[in-house]
Amino acid sequence: MHDNKNLEQIEKKISSLKKEKQEKEEKKHTKNHKQEGMRAAMEFILSILVSAYIGYWIDNYFNTTPAFIFIFVILGTATGFMAIYKISNNLDSSIGYSSLHNSKKNVKETLEKDSNE
Amino acid sequence: MANPVQQFEITPLVPLEISGYDISFTNSSLWMAFALIISTLYFTISMRKKSLVPSRAQAFSEMAYEMVANMIRENIGSRGRQYFPLIFTLFILVLLGNVLGLLPYSFTYTSHIIVTAALALMIFFMVIIIGIYRHGLHFFSLFLPPGVPILMLPLIVPIEIMSFIIRPITLSVRLFANMVAGHIMIKVIAGFSVMMASIGTIGVLAGIIPMMFNSVIIGFELLIAALQAYVFAILSCVYLKDTIEINH
């Protein structure tokens, strides 16, 4: 009898410690999200500005104002939204979509695992 | 009140000029040299004993080493170990630049976009050159995502190329902007104290408030200094990953 009580106490302790650990990790994640948000905002603004500048430069070089600045601003906006999309999907700013496919697969797999359990 | 931007001024200490190019030894170069000397001395001296139970200094250098090694393993994979010296050097250089800049009378060399841009462009061209050397023309399939309908390609490929070009710019601007903004904020708030003190006796007492606020901000700046160095290193890892594997 006495042993059982002790075991229960130990189990309780373990579960509470586990909870604490989880909470700590969750806190870490929210911190990261803030940083990621700043990054997404910066990448969005910078991609528009930089592409606008590239367009402006090409226009000056070939004397074709406003053709290229027009094209490049639109392109830059699209790039900015793509950057936000990639960062919000936790893909970092790596080029290409293979990681996107993988992340979607991972989500599916974990969901299936959870439902099986 | 002192000009808050004055602290970023580059002043030549040893004027030098070779065939029209100004290559003076400036205060920026001086602090870069300090960073070089401090990092070299620290890592040599702290690791000289190589004791099994590390001393405080040895524990710190081992921690830095392990952190960068883990960063590379997580972001590039085990094949990224060849980039360890580069990433570690970058990390220590940026970290020391940021942290040494917080010392009074020092100069923050990472607060100049030319310095951060040079580091970022080095990574950028490294990715292109090593990528083409290793993968040949297959490297450009980076811009051709798989599983995208042909109709979408004229839209997607320019977007991918643009985001590739923008990468070194965001990398350098992030570090430079964080450093400049932090240092200007410290200087402006310190300026409040000076302005208060010029009022009189009450002003001197009131001037303590911005000073207290500043001491909090300096702690915060220390966090940002370390964080930005970390972000710079981690993003370099992410970019260098393209040279190792083009996985599609």
CSV table of C-alpha atoms in Angstrom, one decimal:
chain,number,residue,atom,x,y,z
A,1,MET,CA,0.0,0.0,0.0
A,2,HIS,CA,2.7,2.4,1.0
A,3,ASP,CA,4.6,1.8,-2.2
A,4,ASN,CA,1.6,2.5,-4.3
A,5,LYS,CA,1.1,5.9,-2.7
A,6,ASN,CA,4.7,6.8,-3.2
A,7,LEU,CA,4.4,5.8,-6.9
A,8,GLU,CA,1.3,8.0,-7.3
A,9,GLN,CA,3.1,10.9,-5.8
A,10,ILE,CA,6.1,10.4,-8.2
A,11,GLU,CA,3.7,10.2,-11.1
A,12,LYS,CA,2.0,13.4,-10.1
A,13,LYS,CA,5.4,15.1,-9.8
A,14,ILE,CA,6.4,13.9,-13.3
A,15,SER,CA,3.2,15.1,-14.9
A,16,SER,CA,3.5,18.5,-13.4
A,17,LEU,CA,7.1,18.8,-14.4
A,18,LYS,CA,6.1,17.8,-18.0
A,19,LYS,CA,3.4,20.4,-18.0
A,20,GLU,CA,5.9,23.1,-16.9
A,21,LYS,CA,8.3,22.1,-19.7
A,22,GLN,CA,5.5,22.2,-22.3
A,23,GLU,CA,4.5,25.7,-21.1
A,24,LYS,CA,8.0,26.9,-21.4
A,25,GLU,CA,8.4,25.6,-24.9
A,26,GLU,CA,5.1,27.2,-25.9
A,27,LYS,CA,6.4,30.5,-24.5
A,28,LYS,CA,9.5,30.1,-26.6
A,29,HIS,CA,7.4,29.6,-29.7
A,30,THR,CA,5.3,32.7,-29.2
A,31,LYS,CA,8.5,34.7,-28.8
A,32,ASN,CA,9.8,33.4,-32.1
A,33,HIS,CA,6.5,34.4,-33.8
A,34,LYS,CA,7.0,38.0,-32.9
A,35,GLN,CA,10.4,37.9,-34.5
A,36,GLU,CA,9.0,36.2,-37.5
A,37,GLY,CA,6.3,38.8,-37.8
A,38,MET,CA,8.9,41.6,-37.9
A,39,ARG,CA,10.8,39.7,-40.5
A,40,ALA,CA,7.7,39.2,-42.7
A,41,ALA,CA,6.9,42.9,-42.5
A,42,MET,CA,10.4,43.9,-43.4
A,43,GLU,CA,10.7,41.5,-46.3
A,44,PHE,CA,7.3,42.7,-47.6
A,45,ILE,CA,8.2,46.4,-47.6
A,46,LEU,CA,11.8,45.9,-48.8
A,47,SER,CA,10.8,43.7,-51.7
A,48,ILE,CA,8.5,46.4,-53.0
A,49,LEU,CA,11.1,49.1,-52.5
A,50,VAL,CA,13.9,47.2,-54.0
A,51,SER,CA,12.0,46.0,-57.1
A,52,ALA,CA,10.7,49.6,-57.6
A,53,TYR,CA,14.3,50.8,-57.6
A,54,ILE,CA,15.4,48.1,-60.1
A,55,GLY,CA,12.5,49.2,-62.3
A,56,TYR,CA,13.4,52.8,-62.0
A,57,TRP,CA,17.1,52.0,-62.8
A,58,ILE,CA,16.1,50.1,-65.9
A,59,ASP,CA,13.8,52.8,-67.1
A,60,ASN,CA,16.5,55.4,-66.7
A,61,TYR,CA,19.0,53.2,-68.6
A,62,PHE,CA,16.7,52.5,-71.6
A,63,ASN,CA,14.7,55.7,-71.4
A,64,THR,CA,11.4,53.8,-71.1
A,65,THR,CA,9.8,55.6,-68.1
A,66,PRO,CA,7.2,54.3,-66.8
A,67,ALA,CA,7.1,50.9,-68.4
A,68,PHE,CA,9.6,48.9,-66.2
A,69,ILE,CA,8.9,50.6,-62.9
A,70,PHE,CA,5.3,49.7,-63.4
A,71,ILE,CA,6.1,46.0,-64.1
A,72,PHE,CA,8.6,45.8,-61.3
A,73,VAL,CA,6.4,47.3,-58.6
A,74,ILE,CA,3.7,44.7,-59.4
A,75,LEU,CA,6.3,42.0,-59.3
A,76,GLY,CA,7.7,43.3,-56.1
A,77,THR,CA,4.3,43.3,-54.4
A,78,ALA,CA,3.8,39.7,-55.5
A,79,THR,CA,7.2,38.8,-54.2
A,80,GLY,CA,6.4,40.5,-50.9
A,81,PHE,CA,3.2,38.6,-50.5
A,82,MET,CA,5.0,35.4,-51.4
A,83,ALA,CA,7.6,36.1,-48.7
A,84,ILE,CA,4.8,36.6,-46.1
A,85,TYR,CA,3.2,33.4,-47.2
A,86,LYS,CA,6.4,31.4,-47.0
A,87,ILE,CA,7.3,32.8,-43.5
A,88,SER,CA,3.8,32.2,-42.2
A,89,ASN,CA,4.1,28.6,-43.4
A,90,ASN,CA,7.4,28.4,-41.5
A,91,LEU,CA,9.4,27.7,-44.6
A,92,ASP,CA,11.9,30.4,-44.1
A,93,SER,CA,12.9,32.4,-47.1
A,94,SER,CA,14.3,29.4,-49.0
A,95,ILE,CA,13.6,29.5,-52.6
A,96,GLY,CA,11.5,26.8,-54.1
A,97,TYR,CA,8.5,24.8,-53.0
A,98,SER,CA,9.8,21.4,-52.1
A,99,SER,CA,9.8,22.4,-48.4
A,100,LEU,CA,6.2,23.5,-48.8
A,101,HIS,CA,5.2,20.1,-50.1
A,102,ASN,CA,7.1,18.5,-47.3
A,103,SER,CA,5.6,20.7,-44.6
A,104,LYS,CA,2.1,19.9,-45.9
A,105,LYS,CA,2.9,16.2,-45.8
A,106,ASN,CA,4.2,16.5,-42.3
A,107,VAL,CA,1.1,18.2,-41.1
A,108,LYS,CA,-1.0,15.5,-42.7
A,109,GLU,CA,1.1,12.7,-41.2
A,110,THR,CA,0.9,14.2,-37.7
A,111,LEU,CA,-2.8,14.6,-38.0
A,112,GLU,CA,-3.2,11.0,-39.0
A,113,LYS,CA,-1.0,9.9,-36.2
A,114,ASP,CA,-3.1,11.9,-33.7
A,115,SER,CA,-6.3,10.5,-35.0
A,116,ASN,CA,-4.9,6.9,-34.8
A,117,GLU,CA,-3.9,7.4,-31.2
B,1,MET,CA,22.0,68.4,-27.2
B,2,ALA,CA,24.5,66.3,-29.2
B,3,ASN,CA,23.6,65.1,-32.6
B,4,PRO,CA,22.3,61.5,-32.2
B,5,VAL,CA,23.7,60.5,-35.6
B,6,GLN,CA,27.2,61.9,-34.9
B,7,GLN,CA,28.2,58.6,-33.3
B,8,PHE,CA,28.0,56.8,-36.7
B,9,GLU,CA,30.5,59.2,-38.3
B,10,ILE,CA,33.6,57.6,-39.7
B,11,THR,CA,36.8,59.4,-38.9
B,12,PRO,CA,40.2,58.4,-40.4
B,13,LEU,CA,42.8,57.7,-37.8
B,14,VAL,CA,45.7,57.0,-40.1
B,15,PRO,CA,45.1,58.7,-43.5
B,16,LEU,CA,46.1,56.6,-46.4
B,17,GLU,CA,45.6,57.0,-50.1
B,18,ILE,CA,46.6,54.6,-52.9
B,19,SER,CA,46.0,55.7,-56.5
B,20,GLY,CA,43.1,57.9,-55.7
B,21,TYR,CA,41.4,55.5,-53.4
B,22,ASP,CA,40.9,56.4,-49.8
B,23,ILE,CA,41.9,53.4,-47.7
B,24,SER,CA,42.6,55.2,-44.4
B,25,PHE,CA,42.6,53.3,-41.2
B,26,THR,CA,39.4,54.6,-39.7
B,27,ASN,CA,37.7,54.1,-36.3
B,28,SER,CA,35.5,51.5,-38.0
B,29,SER,CA,38.6,49.5,-39.0
B,30,LEU,CA,40.0,50.0,-35.5
B,31,TRP,CA,37.0,48.3,-33.9
B,32,MET,CA,37.0,45.6,-36.5
B,33,ALA,CA,40.6,44.9,-35.5
B,34,PHE,CA,39.6,44.9,-31.9
B,35,ALA,CA,36.9,42.3,-32.6
B,36,LEU,CA,39.5,40.2,-34.5
B,37,ILE,CA,42.0,40.4,-31.7
B,38,ILE,CA,39.5,39.8,-28.9
B,39,SER,CA,37.9,36.8,-30.6
B,40,THR,CA,41.2,35.2,-31.5
B,41,LEU,CA,42.7,35.8,-28.0
B,42,TYR,CA,39.6,34.6,-26.2
B,43,PHE,CA,39.1,31.4,-28.1
B,44,THR,CA,42.8,30.5,-27.9
B,45,ILE,CA,43.3,31.2,-24.3
B,46,SER,CA,40.0,29.8,-23.1
B,47,MET,CA,40.6,26.5,-25.0
B,48,ARG,CA,44.3,26.1,-24.1
B,49,LYS,CA,43.7,24.0,-21.1
B,50,LYS,CA,41.1,21.7,-22.6
B,51,SER,CA,40.0,20.4,-19.2
B,52,LEU,CA,37.3,17.8,-19.0
B,53,VAL,CA,35.4,19.9,-16.5
B,54,PRO,CA,35.4,23.3,-18.3
B,55,SER,CA,36.2,26.6,-16.7
B,56,ARG,CA,33.8,29.4,-17.2
B,57,ALA,CA,35.6,30.8,-20.2
B,58,GLN,CA,36.0,27.4,-21.7
B,59,ALA,CA,32.3,26.6,-21.2
B,60,PHE,CA,31.3,29.7,-23.0
B,61,SER,CA,33.5,29.0,-26.0
B,62,GLU,CA,32.2,25.4,-26.1
B,63,MET,CA,28.6,26.8,-25.9
B,64,ALA,CA,29.2,29.1,-28.8
B,65,TYR,CA,30.7,26.3,-30.8
B,66,GLU,CA,27.9,23.9,-30.1
B,67,MET,CA,25.3,26.5,-30.8
B,68,VAL,CA,26.6,27.2,-34.3
B,69,ALA,CA,27.1,23.5,-34.9
B,70,ASN,CA,23.5,22.8,-34.0
B,71,MET,CA,22.3,25.6,-36.1
B,72,ILE,CA,24.1,24.2,-39.1
B,73,ARG,CA,22.9,20.7,-38.4
B,74,GLU,CA,19.3,21.8,-38.1
B,75,ASN,CA,19.2,24.2,-41.1
B,76,ILE,CA,21.6,22.7,-43.6
B,77,GLY,CA,22.0,19.1,-42.5
B,78,SER,CA,25.1,17.1,-41.6
B,79,ARG,CA,26.6,17.9,-45.1
B,80,GLY,CA,26.7,21.6,-44.1
B,81,ARG,CA,29.6,21.0,-41.8
B,82,GLN,CA,32.0,22.3,-44.4
B,83,TYR,CA,30.5,25.7,-43.8
B,84,PHE,CA,31.1,25.7,-40.1
B,85,PRO,CA,34.2,27.9,-40.1
B,86,LEU,CA,32.4,30.5,-42.3
B,87,ILE,CA,29.2,30.6,-40.3
B,88,PHE,CA,31.1,30.6,-37.0
B,89,THR,CA,33.4,33.5,-38.1
B,90,LEU,CA,30.4,35.5,-39.4
B,91,PHE,CA,28.5,34.9,-36.1
B,92,ILE,CA,31.4,36.0,-33.9
B,93,LEU,CA,32.2,39.0,-36.1
B,94,VAL,CA,28.7,40.3,-36.1
B,95,LEU,CA,28.2,39.5,-32.4
B,96,LEU,CA,31.3,41.3,-31.4
B,97,GLY,CA,30.5,44.2,-33.6
B,98,ASN,CA,27.1,44.6,-32.0
B,99,VAL,CA,28.2,44.0,-28.4
B,100,LEU,CA,31.4,46.1,-28.6
B,101,GLY,CA,29.3,48.9,-30.0
B,102,LEU,CA,27.4,49.2,-26.7
B,103,LEU,CA,30.6,50.2,-24.8
B,104,PRO,CA,31.0,53.9,-24.2
B,105,TYR,CA,33.2,55.8,-26.8
B,106,SER,CA,33.2,52.8,-29.1
B,107,PHE,CA,32.1,52.5,-32.7
B,108,THR,CA,29.5,50.0,-34.0
B,109,TYR,CA,30.8,48.9,-37.3
B,110,THR,CA,27.7,46.8,-38.0
B,111,SER,CA,25.8,50.1,-38.0
B,112,HIS,CA,27.1,50.9,-41.5
B,113,ILE,CA,25.2,49.3,-44.3
B,114,ILE,CA,28.3,48.9,-46.4
B,115,VAL,CA,29.7,46.5,-43.8
B,116,THR,CA,26.6,44.3,-43.5
B,117,ALA,CA,26.0,44.5,-47.3
B,118,ALA,CA,29.5,43.3,-47.9
B,119,LEU,CA,28.9,40.3,-45.6
B,120,ALA,CA,25.5,39.5,-47.2
B,121,LEU,CA,26.8,39.9,-50.8
B,122,MET,CA,29.6,37.5,-50.0
B,123,ILE,CA,27.0,34.9,-49.0
B,124,PHE,CA,24.9,35.8,-52.1
B,125,PHE,CA,27.7,35.3,-54.6
B,126,MET,CA,29.0,32.3,-52.7
B,127,VAL,CA,25.6,30.6,-53.2
B,128,ILE,CA,25.6,31.4,-56.9
B,129,ILE,CA,29.2,30.4,-57.6
B,130,ILE,CA,29.2,27.2,-55.5
B,131,GLY,CA,25.7,26.3,-56.7
B,132,ILE,CA,26.7,26.5,-60.4
B,133,TYR,CA,30.0,24.8,-59.7
B,134,ARG,CA,28.3,21.9,-58.0
B,135,HIS,CA,25.1,21.5,-59.9
B,136,GLY,CA,25.9,23.1,-63.2
B,137,LEU,CA,22.9,24.6,-65.0
B,138,HIS,CA,20.6,22.4,-62.9
B,139,PHE,CA,21.2,25.1,-60.2
B,140,PHE,CA,18.7,27.4,-62.0
B,141,SER,CA,15.9,24.8,-61.4
B,142,LEU,CA,15.8,26.6,-58.1
B,143,PHE,CA,13.6,29.1,-59.8
B,144,LEU,CA,11.4,26.4,-61.4
B,145,PRO,CA,9.3,25.0,-58.7
B,146,PRO,CA,7.9,21.5,-59.2
B,147,GLY,CA,4.2,20.8,-59.5
B,148,VAL,CA,3.3,24.3,-60.8
B,149,PRO,CA,1.1,24.4,-63.9
B,150,ILE,CA,2.9,25.7,-67.0
B,151,LEU,CA,0.4,28.5,-67.2
B,152,MET,CA,1.6,29.9,-63.9
B,153,LEU,CA,5.3,29.7,-64.7
B,154,PRO,CA,5.7,33.2,-66.3
B,155,LEU,CA,4.4,34.6,-63.0
B,156,ILE,CA,6.1,32.3,-60.5
B,157,VAL,CA,9.6,32.4,-62.1
B,158,PRO,CA,10.1,36.2,-61.9
B,159,ILE,CA,8.8,36.2,-58.4
B,160,GLU,CA,11.3,33.5,-57.4
B,161,ILE,CA,14.1,35.4,-59.1
B,162,MET,CA,13.1,38.6,-57.4
B,163,SER,CA,13.0,37.0,-54.0
B,164,PHE,CA,16.5,35.5,-54.7
B,165,ILE,CA,17.8,39.0,-55.5
B,166,ILE,CA,16.2,40.6,-52.5
B,167,ARG,CA,17.6,38.1,-50.0
B,168,PRO,CA,21.0,39.8,-49.5
B,169,ILE,CA,19.3,43.2,-49.2
B,170,THR,CA,16.9,42.1,-46.4
B,171,LEU,CA,19.8,40.3,-44.7
B,172,SER,CA,22.0,43.4,-44.6
B,173,VAL,CA,19.2,46.0,-44.0
B,174,ARG,CA,17.8,44.1,-41.0
B,175,LEU,CA,21.1,44.1,-39.1
B,176,PHE,CA,22.1,47.6,-40.0
B,177,ALA,CA,18.6,49.1,-39.2
B,178,ASN,CA,18.4,47.3,-35.9
B,179,MET,CA,21.8,48.7,-34.8
B,180,VAL,CA,21.2,52.2,-36.0
B,181,ALA,CA,17.7,52.5,-34.4
B,182,GLY,CA,18.9,51.1,-31.1
B,183,HIS,CA,21.9,53.4,-30.9
B,184,ILE,CA,19.9,56.5,-31.9
B,185,MET,CA,17.3,55.7,-29.3
B,186,ILE,CA,19.9,55.4,-26.5
B,187,LYS,CA,21.5,58.7,-27.6
B,188,VAL,CA,18.2,60.6,-27.8
B,189,ILE,CA,17.0,59.4,-24.4
B,190,ALA,CA,20.4,60.2,-22.9
B,191,GLY,CA,20.0,63.7,-24.4
B,192,PHE,CA,16.8,64.2,-22.4
B,193,SER,CA,18.8,63.8,-19.2
B,194,VAL,CA,21.3,66.4,-20.3
B,195,MET,CA,18.5,68.8,-21.3
B,196,MET,CA,16.8,68.3,-18.0
B,197,ALA,CA,20.0,68.9,-16.0
B,198,SER,CA,20.5,72.2,-17.8
B,199,ILE,CA,17.2,73.5,-16.2
B,200,GLY,CA,18.5,73.6,-12.6
B,201,THR,CA,18.3,71.6,-9.4
B,202,ILE,CA,14.9,70.1,-10.0
B,203,GLY,CA,16.0,69.2,-13.5
B,204,VAL,CA,19.0,67.3,-12.3
B,205,LEU,CA,16.7,65.1,-10.1
B,206,ALA,CA,14.2,64.8,-13.0
B,207,GLY,CA,17.0,63.8,-15.3
B,208,ILE,CA,17.4,60.6,-13.4
B,209,ILE,CA,14.2,59.3,-14.9
B,210,PRO,CA,15.4,59.1,-18.5
B,211,MET,CA,18.7,57.7,-17.2
B,212,MET,CA,16.8,54.8,-15.5
B,213,PHE,CA,14.9,54.2,-18.6
B,214,ASN,CA,18.1,54.1,-20.6
B,215,SER,CA,19.7,51.5,-18.4
B,216,VAL,CA,16.7,49.3,-19.2
B,217,ILE,CA,17.1,50.0,-22.9
B,218,ILE,CA,20.8,49.1,-22.8
B,219,GLY,CA,19.9,45.7,-21.4
B,220,PHE,CA,17.4,45.3,-24.2
B,221,GLU,CA,20.0,46.4,-26.8
B,222,LEU,CA,22.3,43.7,-25.5
B,223,LEU,CA,19.5,41.1,-26.3
B,224,ILE,CA,19.0,42.6,-29.7
B,225,ALA,CA,22.7,42.6,-30.4
B,226,ALA,CA,22.9,38.8,-29.7
B,227,LEU,CA,19.6,38.1,-31.4
B,228,GLN,CA,20.6,39.9,-34.6
B,229,ALA,CA,23.9,38.1,-34.8
B,230,TYR,CA,22.0,34.8,-34.3
B,231,VAL,CA,19.5,35.7,-37.0
B,232,PHE,CA,22.3,36.8,-39.4
B,233,ALA,CA,24.0,33.4,-38.9
B,234,ILE,CA,20.9,31.4,-39.2
B,235,LEU,CA,19.7,33.1,-42.4
B,236,SER,CA,23.2,32.6,-43.9
B,237,CYS,CA,22.7,28.9,-43.1
B,238,VAL,CA,19.3,28.9,-44.8
B,239,TYR,CA,20.7,30.6,-47.9
B,240,LEU,CA,23.8,28.3,-48.1
B,241,LYS,CA,21.5,25.3,-48.0
B,242,ASP,CA,20.7,25.9,-51.7
B,243,THR,CA,24.3,25.0,-52.6
B,244,ILE,CA,24.1,21.6,-50.8
B,245,GLU,CA,20.8,20.2,-52.1
B,246,ILE,CA,18.4,21.3,-54.7
B,247,ASN,CA,15.7,18.9,-53.7
B,248,HIS,CA,13.4,18.5,-56.6
